[in-house]
Amino acid sequence: FNKSGANITGLFAGSYEYTITDQNNCTINNFGTPIEVTEPPIGIEVSEVTASHIDNIVFGGNIGVLEINIINNQGTPLFNWFKEGNPFTPPNGSTDTKLINLEAGNYSIEVTDIDGCIATLTQPIVITQPDLLEIQNTTITNVSCKDLDDGKITVNVSGGIQPYTYLWTKQGDPLFSRPDDPTIDGLQPGAYTVTITDDSNVEISSAVYNIIQPDLLDITIVSTTPVLCPGDNTGAINVVITGGTPPYTILWQDGQTTQEIQNLSVGQYNIMVQDANGCTTDKTIPVVNQDNQIQIQNASLTNVSAYEGNDGRIQLQLQGGLQPYTINWVRLSDNTNIGNTTVIDNLIADQYQVHITDANTCTIQQTYEITQPDIVDVTIKPLVCNGDCDAEIEIEVNKGNGNFTYQWNTGETTDKITGLCAGSYTVTIQGFGNKTLVRTYQITDPKPVDINLGEDRFICLGQTASFSALINDPNAAYQWTAQNGFASNLPQITVDQPGEYTVTVTNTKGCTATSSVILHQVDAQINAEFLYASQVFTNEKFVIIDVTYPIPDQIQWVMPEQASIVTQNQDLIEIYFEKPGEYDISMISKLGNCQEVFTQKVLVLQKEITEDQNQDNQNQQSGNIKEFSVYPNPSDGKFFVKVALKEQNDISIKIFNLANNTILDQKKQSGKKQYEIPFTL
């Protein structure tokens, strides 16, 4: 601050010092003792009461509130409110210092005291409101293919106060339900709307969104052109594609990609069409021969009546095609043209081929054979038994008329040869003019009598073995012998003594075969047996326990195909059946080289499942039994049953007598996951 002159005005409150200088540059000042200019106490001051500032929570709402605080030492002030810089009259219910029911906007105030001093807010008070709750845009994906459910709607919402909730509805479907989400998918065709509610409970509803689907993608046959002549490729197919979503991709089985394909032979042609959405359809279209094509309706053949005769004849009956026909016959042995009509005669034994062409140039051909009787008649006596050599061949030339010589590949020179084994026999005949006749005949070996007794067998003490030599001959004879004195004439035998058993089988023709098998006996006992529940219910698991004594080397379980196996090992098998019925359950116990099969029946009954039992059954299906064992095994009647469960549950154990299926003992325990229960029988 710096001013000159004897009098200064417009001063603010504060301390002021001066310096006075005369013409001789002599000076005086009041440094250290400034002149104090004072101001009166504060008259008026305005500030906002922040705690009373309330914004609108709804777009266009009028629940805003603001309040100011006044410091006034100069009488009753005058209040002038402004909104957006323009004079503003406070709503009803407001006071000078607190305004209510305000819309969004910028509010300011001038407060004037009695001295004319004016106080204002440093910044306007801003009453806010959320943006308008509205759907900015919507993305609709229509159903891609007819009758699918892959439609989708996504709405993009703005404004209001988040979070939003979404309630989707479908016209005509009161049961329609979708999650609270801006996107719904898996939609079928239909009209859908959504109601959106923001956190201030402001609600808006959408327009109707229509999900549509394309028409069914379809292939319509416009035309098919049949093949003009047999074997030609003059057929054609023309189709039109409708429905779906263009453009279409077309693929025929032969690789063509157009709606019309040509140069086709007779056959089935498959077309596959895919539209822009990936929808596909296909159709198989036949191409056939043209109706009334040329064909040979009937062929009548007359063979030559005598050896080397020439009275053969072929007569054809033609139909179809377009006349006139062009016919050409060829004898194939010398490729000689022999006729051009539907009838040819005076034929020798040979093959004849005919070519027929109609006016459409369609051609067919066929080959026929004219035969003649052989001048050599033969009588063959076949072999009776396999490996024998008692067959015979006898020939007669020209019905016995004439003198002929014979030379067999066996060296014999007669018209009859005997004592023949299986093989090929050729004879050269001379005496029929200048010709040499050669004939070959086959003698075949009949099938042998087939006996299969299998490999040598082993039995334990007290066991038996069965052998069968049965053949497919009800009148066959059987003779069994053994070194131990055994004898039988039955096709099947059951024995319990070791030794070599030999059988001789003679069939109705007197052919025989012999076979032997050795039965060994092991100095040990085996008693295959298992414990099980003979009556169970469908879908109810049960355990079968091996109790064979002495302990076998190996156990093999043989279950019916209807059985579902849960677990199995050398000691037990756990199974269940889904369908009721009576089933055979078998176990093969092997001890050394001998074995025994033990089979029992189990009756499976249909179980009526109540709703209360449903959960229990599901638990059973999950397999709650973790471990099941019986020890010691074998035992003297005192043993323990150990059961370990995956989850805590009650158990019930029953011991049955296999002889009469009666219950020998029964125990129940509960409240644990692992049990070890003693039994004494």
XYZ file of C-alpha atoms in Angstrom:
681
model
C 0.000 0.000 0.000
C 1.351 3.426 -0.943
C -0.517 6.704 -1.307
C 0.493 10.435 -1.348
C -1.269 13.565 -0.230
C -2.294 15.137 2.970
C -5.671 13.357 2.967
C -6.289 9.705 1.967
C -9.626 7.864 1.805
C -11.051 4.462 0.983
C -8.963 2.789 3.608
C -9.446 -0.680 4.996
C -9.088 -1.291 8.658
C -5.396 -1.517 9.623
C -2.220 0.297 10.835
C -0.964 3.202 8.694
C 2.460 5.003 8.844
C 3.419 8.252 7.064
C 6.528 10.237 6.063
C 6.477 14.102 5.518
C 9.273 15.749 3.447
C 9.797 19.579 2.975
C 11.573 21.414 0.188
C 14.872 21.007 1.883
C 14.341 17.260 2.030
C 13.915 17.344 5.743
C 11.578 14.528 6.934
C 9.489 13.502 9.834
C 7.440 10.210 10.304
C 5.373 8.266 12.762
C 7.239 5.004 12.468
C 6.629 2.968 15.583
C 3.419 4.807 16.413
C 1.137 4.066 13.432
C -2.300 5.492 13.021
C -4.912 2.745 13.610
C -7.992 2.619 11.368
C -10.588 0.300 12.931
C -13.803 -1.362 11.656
C -16.991 -2.226 13.443
C -17.660 -5.855 14.561
C -18.918 -8.370 11.907
C -22.424 -7.452 10.967
C -23.582 -10.472 8.914
C -22.170 -13.785 7.613
C -23.748 -16.740 5.704
C -22.660 -20.424 5.668
C -24.319 -23.740 4.619
C -25.543 -26.218 7.202
C -24.148 -29.356 5.570
C -26.047 -31.823 7.724
C -29.339 -30.467 6.453
C -28.454 -30.816 2.751
C -30.708 -33.501 1.145
C -30.573 -34.364 -2.586
C -33.374 -35.776 -4.721
C -33.345 -39.568 -5.189
C -35.734 -39.583 -8.135
C -35.306 -37.896 -11.461
C -37.707 -34.904 -11.520
C -38.345 -35.201 -7.788
C -38.818 -32.320 -5.317
C -37.695 -33.567 -1.944
C -34.432 -31.606 -1.807
C -33.611 -29.711 1.413
C -30.974 -27.073 2.228
C -30.287 -24.943 5.291
C -28.006 -21.949 5.918
C -26.516 -20.511 9.086
C -26.604 -16.692 9.665
C -24.275 -14.673 11.906
C -26.003 -11.270 12.258
C -25.210 -8.486 14.699
C -27.060 -5.715 12.905
C -30.809 -6.214 13.281
C -33.223 -8.201 11.112
C -31.699 -9.080 7.728
C -33.371 -9.330 4.340
C -33.173 -12.708 2.458
C -33.121 -12.980 -1.337
C -32.892 -16.537 -2.789
C -31.734 -17.337 -6.317
C -31.904 -20.509 -8.494
C -29.575 -20.762 -11.436
C -28.838 -17.045 -10.861
C -32.481 -16.024 -11.117
C -34.652 -14.800 -8.234
C -36.392 -17.734 -6.584
C -39.386 -17.966 -4.284
C -38.930 -20.745 -1.729
C -41.620 -23.491 -1.738
C -44.376 -23.512 0.834
C -43.244 -24.703 4.218
C -39.778 -23.227 3.828
C -38.228 -20.647 6.171
C -35.724 -17.907 5.417
C -32.829 -20.176 6.348
C -34.210 -23.634 5.470
C -35.753 -24.516 2.122
C -37.696 -27.746 1.531
C -39.368 -29.545 -1.395
C -36.633 -28.407 -3.762
C -36.076 -29.615 -7.284
C -32.566 -30.218 -8.558
C -30.572 -27.061 -9.222
C -27.956 -24.518 -8.044
C -29.218 -22.339 -5.189
C -27.615 -19.107 -3.842
C -28.663 -16.332 -1.405
C -28.049 -12.669 -0.588
C -28.576 -11.591 3.021
C -28.637 -7.801 3.659
C -28.439 -6.323 7.167
C -29.826 -2.948 8.307
C -26.552 -1.249 7.436
C -26.869 -2.477 3.871
C -24.087 -4.966 4.313
C -24.597 -8.026 2.052
C -23.465 -11.567 2.768
C -23.458 -14.395 0.197
C -22.420 -18.050 0.025
C -18.941 -18.668 -1.320
C -20.385 -21.389 -3.571
C -23.968 -22.139 -4.638
C -25.669 -25.025 -2.866
C -26.256 -27.787 -5.421
C -29.314 -30.027 -5.051
C -28.742 -33.083 -7.274
C -30.959 -35.779 -8.775
C -30.206 -39.097 -10.487
C -30.381 -39.348 -14.260
C -33.620 -40.551 -15.788
C -34.031 -44.321 -15.378
C -34.290 -45.634 -18.929
C -33.350 -48.436 -21.288
C -30.561 -47.081 -23.445
C -30.535 -49.878 -26.003
C -31.622 -53.466 -26.495
C -29.900 -56.342 -28.290
C -32.209 -59.049 -29.626
C -30.977 -62.361 -31.007
C -33.733 -64.305 -32.722
C -34.054 -68.100 -32.731
C -31.508 -69.471 -35.178
C -33.395 -72.520 -36.440
C -37.019 -73.577 -36.546
C -38.230 -75.033 -33.209
C -34.980 -74.326 -31.347
C -34.797 -72.308 -28.104
C -31.655 -70.213 -28.504
C -33.193 -66.721 -28.615
C -31.606 -63.986 -26.481
C -32.463 -60.480 -25.211
C -30.063 -58.037 -23.509
C -31.129 -54.606 -22.173
C -28.663 -51.830 -21.318
C -30.107 -49.679 -18.494
C -28.869 -46.264 -17.297
C -29.961 -43.615 -14.828
C -31.765 -44.063 -11.558
C -29.922 -45.465 -8.585
C -28.246 -48.847 -8.824
C -28.575 -51.752 -8.230
C -31.418 -52.604 -10.596
C -33.785 -55.562 -10.473
C -35.208 -57.158 -13.614
C -38.547 -58.957 -13.902
C -39.029 -60.721 -17.256
C -42.412 -61.905 -18.524
C -43.662 -63.699 -21.623
C -47.059 -63.029 -23.100
C -49.374 -65.992 -22.809
C -47.086 -67.913 -20.449
C -47.799 -67.197 -16.764
C -45.247 -69.820 -15.721
C -42.376 -68.165 -17.586
C -39.484 -67.444 -15.256
C -35.973 -66.139 -15.774
C -33.225 -64.964 -13.382
C -32.935 -61.329 -12.245
C -30.510 -60.341 -14.975
C -30.287 -57.859 -17.863
C -29.764 -60.793 -20.254
C -32.064 -63.757 -20.786
C -31.338 -66.553 -23.222
C -32.560 -69.995 -24.185
C -35.715 -68.329 -25.524
C -38.380 -69.768 -27.766
C -40.334 -67.564 -30.174
C -42.680 -65.186 -28.362
C -43.310 -61.680 -27.001
C -41.252 -60.681 -23.956
C -41.217 -57.624 -21.655
C -39.046 -56.592 -18.732
C -39.832 -54.389 -15.714
C -36.798 -52.642 -14.203
C -36.780 -51.261 -10.655
C -33.917 -49.173 -9.236
C -32.783 -48.890 -5.632
C -35.189 -45.972 -5.057
C -38.088 -48.199 -6.143
C -38.474 -46.271 -9.397
C -39.960 -48.636 -11.966
C -40.011 -48.630 -15.757
C -41.324 -51.193 -18.241
C -39.889 -52.007 -21.623
C -41.572 -52.202 -24.954
C -42.561 -55.659 -26.200
C -39.586 -57.571 -27.574
C -40.571 -60.128 -30.198
C -38.354 -63.171 -30.629
C -39.051 -64.736 -33.993
C -37.831 -67.860 -35.733
C -37.165 -68.606 -39.381
C -39.380 -70.912 -41.366
C -38.347 -74.541 -41.516
C -35.313 -75.028 -43.730
C -36.606 -77.243 -46.513
C -35.565 -78.795 -49.803
C -38.260 -78.985 -52.466
C -37.757 -81.078 -55.576
C -38.523 -79.007 -58.655
C -37.832 -81.776 -61.137
C -35.927 -84.992 -61.725
C -34.880 -86.130 -65.177
C -34.719 -89.925 -65.560
C -31.854 -91.698 -67.282
C -32.728 -92.172 -70.951
C -30.842 -95.412 -71.538
C -29.672 -98.119 -69.123
C -26.145 -97.408 -67.919
C -26.125 -93.835 -69.215
C -25.585 -90.672 -67.117
C -28.256 -88.441 -68.615
C -30.241 -87.920 -65.403
C -30.659 -84.564 -63.642
C -32.089 -83.118 -60.399
C -33.309 -79.566 -59.754
C -34.280 -78.391 -56.250
C -35.256 -75.125 -54.553
C -34.293 -74.188 -50.994
C -36.809 -72.388 -48.766
C -36.991 -71.296 -45.135
C -34.050 -70.886 -42.805
C -31.790 -67.859 -43.138
C -30.070 -67.204 -46.489
C -27.466 -67.475 -47.862
C -27.425 -71.250 -48.193
C -24.501 -73.632 -48.549
C -25.332 -76.654 -50.731
C -23.347 -79.870 -50.899
C -24.289 -82.974 -52.895
C -22.709 -86.323 -52.105
C -20.671 -86.126 -55.306
C -19.275 -82.698 -54.370
C -21.519 -80.482 -56.518
C -22.737 -77.259 -54.855
C -25.576 -75.962 -57.045
C -29.329 -76.403 -56.848
C -29.350 -78.235 -60.183
C -27.032 -81.142 -60.934
C -26.752 -83.039 -64.224
C -25.005 -85.969 -65.916
C -26.361 -88.416 -63.358
C -26.621 -92.173 -63.600
C -29.269 -94.257 -61.851
C -28.916 -94.084 -58.064
C -29.674 -92.250 -54.832
C -28.348 -88.699 -54.475
C -28.102 -86.979 -51.087
C -28.127 -83.204 -50.739
C -27.191 -81.372 -47.534
C -28.098 -77.697 -47.039
C -26.807 -75.355 -44.337
C -28.133 -71.828 -43.849
C -26.389 -68.725 -42.490
C -27.263 -69.710 -38.900
C -25.800 -73.192 -39.207
C -29.189 -74.914 -39.493
C -29.022 -78.027 -41.662
C -31.339 -80.320 -43.535
C -30.817 -83.056 -46.062
C -32.766 -85.148 -48.505
C -32.072 -88.219 -50.605
C -33.463 -88.064 -54.130
C -33.593 -91.049 -56.484
C -32.706 -90.920 -60.162
C -34.345 -93.783 -62.047
C -34.398 -95.142 -65.541
C -36.919 -93.691 -67.922
C -40.153 -95.633 -68.037
C -40.683 -98.149 -70.833
C -37.009 -98.621 -71.585
C -35.995 -101.297 -74.009
C -35.704 -104.698 -72.365
C -35.798 -108.395 -73.113
C -39.133 -109.540 -71.758
C -38.570 -113.231 -72.421
C -35.882 -115.511 -73.855
C -36.682 -119.048 -74.994
C -33.691 -121.408 -75.383
C -33.645 -124.838 -77.079
C -30.459 -126.804 -76.424
C -28.796 -129.138 -78.936
C -30.476 -132.542 -78.828
C -27.374 -134.683 -79.549
C -23.654 -134.425 -79.016
C -22.164 -132.139 -81.700
C -25.629 -131.494 -83.109
C -26.741 -128.137 -84.611
C -30.417 -127.872 -83.801
C -30.142 -125.307 -80.996
C -32.396 -122.232 -81.029
C -32.796 -118.857 -79.220
C -35.953 -116.745 -79.491
C -36.315 -113.309 -77.827
C -39.388 -111.244 -76.998
C -38.586 -107.504 -76.759
C -40.559 -104.609 -75.305
C -40.151 -100.914 -74.508
C -37.803 -98.412 -76.019
C -38.424 -96.687 -79.318
C -38.692 -98.876 -82.396
C -37.235 -99.867 -84.775
C -34.660 -102.075 -83.055
C -31.211 -102.944 -84.415
C -30.197 -106.508 -83.432
C -26.829 -108.217 -83.782
C -25.953 -111.783 -82.653
C -22.352 -112.956 -82.129
C -21.092 -116.512 -81.470
C -18.442 -115.956 -78.835
C -16.204 -118.965 -79.529
C -15.127 -117.532 -82.901
C -16.656 -113.997 -82.758
C -18.857 -114.746 -85.783
C -21.941 -112.624 -86.577
C -24.803 -115.068 -87.025
C -28.051 -113.059 -87.169
C -29.966 -109.793 -86.857
C -33.458 -110.876 -85.822
C -35.095 -111.868 -82.567
C -34.802 -115.553 -83.540
C -31.643 -117.518 -84.362
C -31.604 -121.275 -84.979
C -29.437 -124.130 -86.296
C -27.113 -123.446 -83.350
C -24.304 -125.623 -82.073
C -23.309 -125.780 -78.407
C -21.691 -122.410 -77.633
C -22.223 -118.990 -76.018
C -24.149 -116.341 -77.960
C -24.256 -112.611 -77.252
C -26.952 -110.267 -78.550
C -26.690 -106.446 -78.892
C -29.996 -104.570 -79.222
C -30.236 -100.809 -79.953
C -33.485 -98.817 -80.205
C -34.173 -95.551 -82.060
C -33.033 -93.559 -78.972
C -29.626 -95.274 -79.322
C -30.270 -97.063 -76.038
C -28.405 -100.364 -76.097
C -28.751 -103.551 -74.079
C -26.821 -106.784 -74.373
C -27.210 -110.288 -72.999
C -25.315 -113.573 -73.269
C -26.945 -117.001 -73.568
C -25.466 -120.487 -73.606
C -26.672 -123.392 -75.741
C -25.588 -126.747 -74.331
C -25.418 -130.280 -75.657
C -25.614 -133.660 -73.918
C -22.248 -135.217 -73.068
C -21.348 -138.253 -75.115
C -19.753 -139.704 -72.012
C -22.051 -140.913 -69.228
C -20.472 -141.557 -65.827
C -21.482 -143.502 -62.717
C -19.523 -142.801 -59.518
C -19.685 -144.875 -56.350
C -18.494 -142.523 -53.563
C -16.397 -143.299 -50.511
C -18.301 -144.413 -47.412
C -15.872 -143.525 -44.621
C -13.115 -140.999 -44.279
C -9.755 -142.411 -45.355
C -11.221 -145.448 -47.169
C -10.269 -146.450 -50.738
C -13.350 -148.250 -52.024
C -14.759 -145.717 -54.524
C -15.505 -146.653 -58.189
C -15.855 -144.779 -61.518
C -17.548 -146.315 -64.576
C -18.042 -144.532 -67.936
C -20.083 -145.263 -71.070
C -19.358 -143.544 -74.410
C -22.023 -142.943 -77.045
C -24.531 -145.155 -75.222
C -22.211 -148.108 -75.800
C -22.171 -147.757 -79.572
C -18.684 -147.905 -81.070
C -15.203 -149.087 -80.202
C -13.281 -146.823 -77.824
C -9.983 -146.949 -75.956
C -9.396 -145.569 -72.452
C -6.302 -144.278 -70.705
C -6.632 -143.231 -67.016
C -4.052 -141.199 -65.158
C -3.798 -144.192 -62.815
C -2.505 -146.332 -65.714
C -5.677 -148.391 -66.111
C -7.242 -148.833 -69.571
C -10.788 -150.041 -68.832
C -14.071 -148.184 -68.756
C -14.379 -148.928 -65.019
C -11.827 -148.382 -62.277
C -12.269 -149.477 -58.645
C -10.573 -149.301 -55.232
C -10.209 -145.557 -55.488
C -9.147 -143.224 -52.700
C -10.066 -139.547 -52.557
C -8.520 -137.634 -55.464
C -8.770 -136.473 -59.075
C -9.087 -139.029 -61.916
C -8.656 -138.178 -65.609
C -9.445 -140.411 -68.574
C -8.479 -139.920 -72.226
C -10.922 -141.525 -74.717
C -10.221 -142.218 -78.376
C -12.347 -143.785 -81.129
C -14.905 -140.991 -81.720
C -13.837 -140.001 -85.199
C -10.679 -137.942 -85.171
C -11.445 -136.439 -81.773
C -9.861 -137.188 -78.443
C -12.189 -136.847 -75.475
C -10.796 -135.960 -72.042
C -12.871 -136.133 -68.854
C -11.862 -135.516 -65.204
C -13.791 -136.727 -62.149
C -13.353 -135.992 -58.420
C -13.627 -138.492 -55.576
C -14.088 -136.591 -52.303
C -13.345 -137.817 -48.781
C -16.391 -137.740 -46.481
C -16.079 -135.981 -43.134
C -14.593 -138.160 -40.383
C -16.512 -139.158 -37.283
C -15.611 -136.255 -34.983
C -15.108 -136.911 -31.265
C -13.852 -134.228 -28.897
C -13.396 -135.343 -25.297
C -11.423 -132.237 -24.399
C -8.188 -131.993 -22.475
C -7.183 -134.270 -19.609
C -9.122 -133.486 -16.423
C -8.415 -133.299 -12.692
C -10.805 -134.039 -9.831
C -10.482 -133.740 -6.064
C -11.626 -136.363 -3.575
C -15.374 -136.898 -3.772
C -15.746 -135.190 -7.159
C -16.952 -136.638 -10.463
C -16.198 -135.797 -14.081
C -18.444 -136.080 -17.133
C -17.341 -136.813 -20.706
C -19.415 -136.766 -23.888
C -18.704 -138.433 -27.243
C -22.154 -137.632 -28.682
C -22.261 -137.149 -32.474
C -25.045 -136.022 -34.776
C -26.290 -139.525 -35.567
C -29.210 -140.962 -33.556
C -28.258 -144.552 -34.532
C -24.572 -144.308 -33.641
C -23.064 -146.917 -31.287
C -20.708 -146.044 -28.380
C -18.258 -148.230 -26.481
C -16.362 -146.857 -23.455
C -13.520 -148.779 -21.780
C -10.909 -148.028 -19.119
C -7.980 -149.846 -17.509
C -9.823 -149.758 -14.189
C -12.496 -152.070 -15.640
C -15.027 -149.388 -16.494
C -17.306 -150.055 -19.514
C -20.349 -148.285 -20.931
C -22.300 -148.023 -24.192
C -23.786 -144.597 -23.457
C -22.776 -141.480 -25.404
C -22.080 -139.636 -22.131
C -20.491 -140.927 -18.933
C -19.914 -139.613 -15.405
C -17.018 -141.201 -13.481
C -15.243 -140.730 -10.156
C -12.177 -142.970 -10.597
C -8.879 -141.878 -12.147
C -7.644 -143.554 -15.295
C -7.555 -143.374 -19.092
C -11.007 -143.572 -20.657
C -11.300 -144.625 -24.304
C -14.407 -144.423 -26.479
C -15.067 -145.941 -29.909
C -17.970 -144.465 -31.882
C -19.527 -146.214 -34.900
C -21.984 -144.268 -37.052
C -24.868 -145.608 -39.143
C -22.579 -146.133 -42.165
C -20.212 -148.275 -40.118
C -17.480 -145.630 -39.907
C -15.625 -145.542 -36.601
C -13.499 -143.140 -34.562
C -11.625 -143.582 -31.293
C -10.541 -141.015 -28.708
C -9.096 -141.106 -25.189
C -8.876 -138.797 -22.196
C -7.033 -139.172 -18.880
C -8.728 -138.369 -15.580
C -6.359 -137.493 -12.731
C -7.323 -137.464 -9.059
C -5.816 -134.963 -6.617
C -5.454 -136.094 -2.994
C -7.398 -133.105 -1.659
C -10.962 -132.082 -0.985
C -12.807 -129.022 -2.275
C -16.257 -127.921 -1.204
C -17.389 -124.828 -3.128
C -19.968 -122.795 -1.217
C -21.014 -119.184 -0.684
C -23.325 -117.242 1.626
C -25.932 -114.912 0.172
C -29.478 -113.584 0.544
C -31.736 -115.785 -1.565
C -34.466 -113.130 -1.799
C -33.743 -109.455 -2.482
C -35.442 -106.422 -3.985
C -34.725 -104.550 -7.195
C -31.951 -101.934 -6.960
C -31.021 -103.309 -3.525
C -27.371 -104.201 -3.174
C -26.429 -107.487 -1.537
C -23.157 -109.274 -0.848
C -22.209 -112.871 -1.747
C -19.388 -114.275 0.398
C -17.138 -117.216 -0.517
C -16.970 -119.810 2.293
C -15.318 -122.613 0.295
C -13.274 -125.029 2.416
C -10.444 -125.621 2.219
C -9.478 -122.142 1.027
C -9.269 -122.303 -2.792
C -6.380 -121.036 -4.867
C -8.694 -118.999 -7.068
C -12.323 -117.905 -7.174
C -14.186 -116.972 -10.356
C -17.633 -115.374 -10.083
C -20.105 -116.106 -12.881
C -22.950 -113.580 -12.862
C -25.945 -113.252 -15.209
C -25.729 -110.365 -17.660
C -28.599 -108.613 -15.837
C -26.468 -108.244 -12.690
C -24.779 -104.909 -11.976
C -21.482 -105.468 -10.164
C -20.512 -102.890 -7.518
C -17.297 -104.532 -6.347
C -15.683 -107.986 -6.356
C -12.567 -109.767 -5.151
C -11.426 -113.263 -4.157
C -13.627 -113.239 -1.041
C -16.892 -111.569 -2.032
C -18.900 -109.867 -4.722
C -21.462 -107.069 -4.251
C -24.223 -106.821 -6.886
C -27.770 -105.620 -7.504
C -30.489 -106.231 -10.120
C -32.623 -103.543 -11.742
C -35.376 -105.898 -12.934
C -37.279 -108.565 -10.987
C -36.876 -112.267 -11.795
C -35.087 -115.458 -10.778
C -31.385 -115.553 -11.607
C -28.613 -118.174 -11.366
C -25.471 -117.148 -9.484
C -22.383 -119.335 -9.872
C -18.922 -119.496 -8.373
C -16.008 -121.577 -9.674
C -13.582 -122.619 -6.927
C -10.159 -123.797 -8.105
C -7.753 -125.806 -5.937
C -4.623 -126.979 -7.641
C -5.688 -128.638 -10.909
C -9.250 -129.382 -9.834
C -12.253 -127.124 -9.577
C -15.881 -127.176 -8.484
C -18.838 -125.091 -9.628
C -21.410 -124.006 -7.047
C -24.689 -122.493 -8.330
C -27.658 -121.064 -6.439
C -30.764 -119.129 -7.440
C -31.682 -115.664 -6.183
C -35.237 -114.320 -6.338
C -35.412 -110.590 -7.094
C -38.728 -108.910 -6.227
C -40.011 -105.529 -7.363
C -39.658 -103.011 -4.548
C -42.239 -100.269 -4.182
C -40.272 -97.146 -3.291
C -42.000 -94.510 -1.180
C -41.005 -90.886 -1.329
C -39.479 -91.146 2.152
C -37.272 -94.010 1.010
C -36.070 -92.294 -2.142
C -33.121 -90.570 -0.502
C -32.064 -93.764 1.260
C -32.069 -95.623 -2.057
C -29.920 -92.926 -3.626
C -27.459 -93.338 -0.788
C -27.422 -97.091 -1.393
C -26.729 -96.590 -5.070
C -23.734 -94.455 -4.214
C -22.234 -97.518 -2.449
C -22.030 -96.849 1.313
C -20.203 -100.132 2.056
C -16.483 -99.396 2.017
C -15.229 -102.758 3.334
C -16.841 -106.119 4.184
C -14.927 -109.112 5.513
C -15.488 -112.322 7.490
C -12.666 -113.808 9.562
C -11.334 -116.304 10.237
C -12.337 -118.061 7.028
C -12.696 -121.014 7.248
C -13.819 -121.154 10.873
C -15.193 -123.610 13.459
C -18.468 -121.660 13.685
C -17.016 -118.733 15.622
C -16.193 -115.776 13.431
C -16.369 -111.977 13.141
C -18.066 -109.865 10.482
C -16.247 -106.580 9.877
C -18.104 -103.803 8.051
C -16.680 -100.335 7.260
C -19.064 -97.688 5.858
C -18.328 -94.499 3.960
C -20.900 -92.661 6.089
C -22.395 -93.401 9.500
C -25.458 -95.629 9.173
C -27.336 -98.541 10.746
C -26.601 -102.124 9.638
C -28.388 -105.471 9.805
C -26.640 -108.819 9.208
C -28.441 -112.131 8.672
C -26.796 -115.578 8.518
C -28.704 -118.131 6.376
C -28.582 -121.930 6.190
C -27.948 -122.775 2.545
C -29.700 -126.131 2.861
C -33.154 -124.791 3.752
C -32.691 -121.004 3.551
C -33.567 -120.520 7.253
C -32.052 -117.693 9.309
C -29.406 -119.024 11.736
C -28.598 -115.691 13.362
C -29.400 -112.006 12.953
C -27.802 -108.916 14.523
C -28.394 -105.182 14.198
C -26.191 -102.285 15.292
C -26.329 -98.531 14.729
C -24.628 -95.188 15.222
C -21.192 -95.970 13.793
C -19.197 -96.013 10.576
C -17.267 -99.202 11.435
C -18.601 -102.411 12.958
C -16.970 -105.647 14.134
C -19.706 -108.111 15.135
C -19.034 -111.614 16.608
C -21.111 -114.667 15.639
C -21.240 -118.186 17.107
C -23.132 -120.858 15.156
